[in-house]
Amino acid sequence: MNLPAQTPRPLILASTSRYRRDLLARLCLPFAVAAPGVDETPQPGEEPAALAMRLARAKARAVAAQCPGNVVIGSDQVAVLDGEPIGKPGDFDRALAQLQAMRGKAVAFHTAVAVDDGERVETADVVTRCTFRQVGDDALRAYLELEQPYDTAGSAKAEALGIALMERIESDDPTALIGLPLIALTRILAGFGLDPLDHLHPGHSTAPRAPHDA
């Protein structure tokens, strides 16, 4: 007896980040995006890894609570230099200061992901260690003026010219540094019945929908 195939549950990315949206689209699963509206202020004495995980869980929970029956992905990334968190610079001067401080040093990027369906939550924290080259100020300024990575923690886009600032990258998942660890996420989604390879079929739509359409 052949049973009808189950329709996968709707998937929502609790983020309006274009980087995470583009990464998730690689998995060929249809999804919507929604802004989680979570306060990202660190708690007193909160460790960077704990901050990334708390925010990933909070983002997924916030959207899952509004959208029962959906599977929701939340993610957050915190960069750490000499034990201190590094945020998104926001402008040229802060970005230059970040890159100057990271020269010749290793920076740990904690990329946390949480998947919440309203009944259970599965999480992962993928750590990427980047060692930065000794690069002069003129080259750093030229890089920032060209790429303007002011919305990127650590002020360097490894998926673009920022890779030239790095001497070494160590990670189990090359997508984690960009903002969403797809290897860990694929494993987690499979546990929710959303293995990307199980849902491929002709005419499958992979295009994400507009923010707030969840």
Phi, psi and omega in degrees: 000127179266120179274145178295144179294141179283139175281127181295148179292149179301144182245135179232134172264115182277066181190147173252014177294127179291333179293313180292323178298314181293324178294313181298326180299337178298334184279357175059033172250131177295139181208158172253165176237147180212143177281125184284337179063041183260136175290121185261016179293127178296147175278154181304126178074010184285129178290147182306316180296321178293324178297312180300317181290318179299316181290322177299315179295318183294320179296314179297318181294319182300317181282322179298326180292332180271343186230073180303142178088355178262157172258124189242134179254127172240145180211152177207152180228136176231127176267145184230126176235123180052038176083357182248140180289146176242123181263191176286130187292320179086332179206174185299311185298316179292323179296318179297318179297321178297311182295324177296320181290334184270353182303127177072010183239164177261134178241132178262128178251114176267115178248107182262144176224141178226139177239124188229127177247016180091343179245326178213163181229134174240140186225164173206148175236113181255125183256129176243130179250121181246126174259124185267145178287163170277102184240136182292161183299321181298319179292322178296317179297316180297319178298313182295321179294327180282311189264333179049060184275048189282350176256019184240124177299126182092352172062027179214124179267104182295338180278358180227216185296339179304338178299334181288347178275352189251143178265328183203144173231128180238117181197155174275352185214108183295342180275346183299319183297330181284337174140349180211115184282096189291330179294310178296320181295319178301316179299317181292314181299325178302324178290344177258013179079022182234048175291122183305325183283343179276347187242019175282136176199159181303138177077011181296129180268127181248001186285127176290149178270175185292154176304149176071015179267006184290000000 
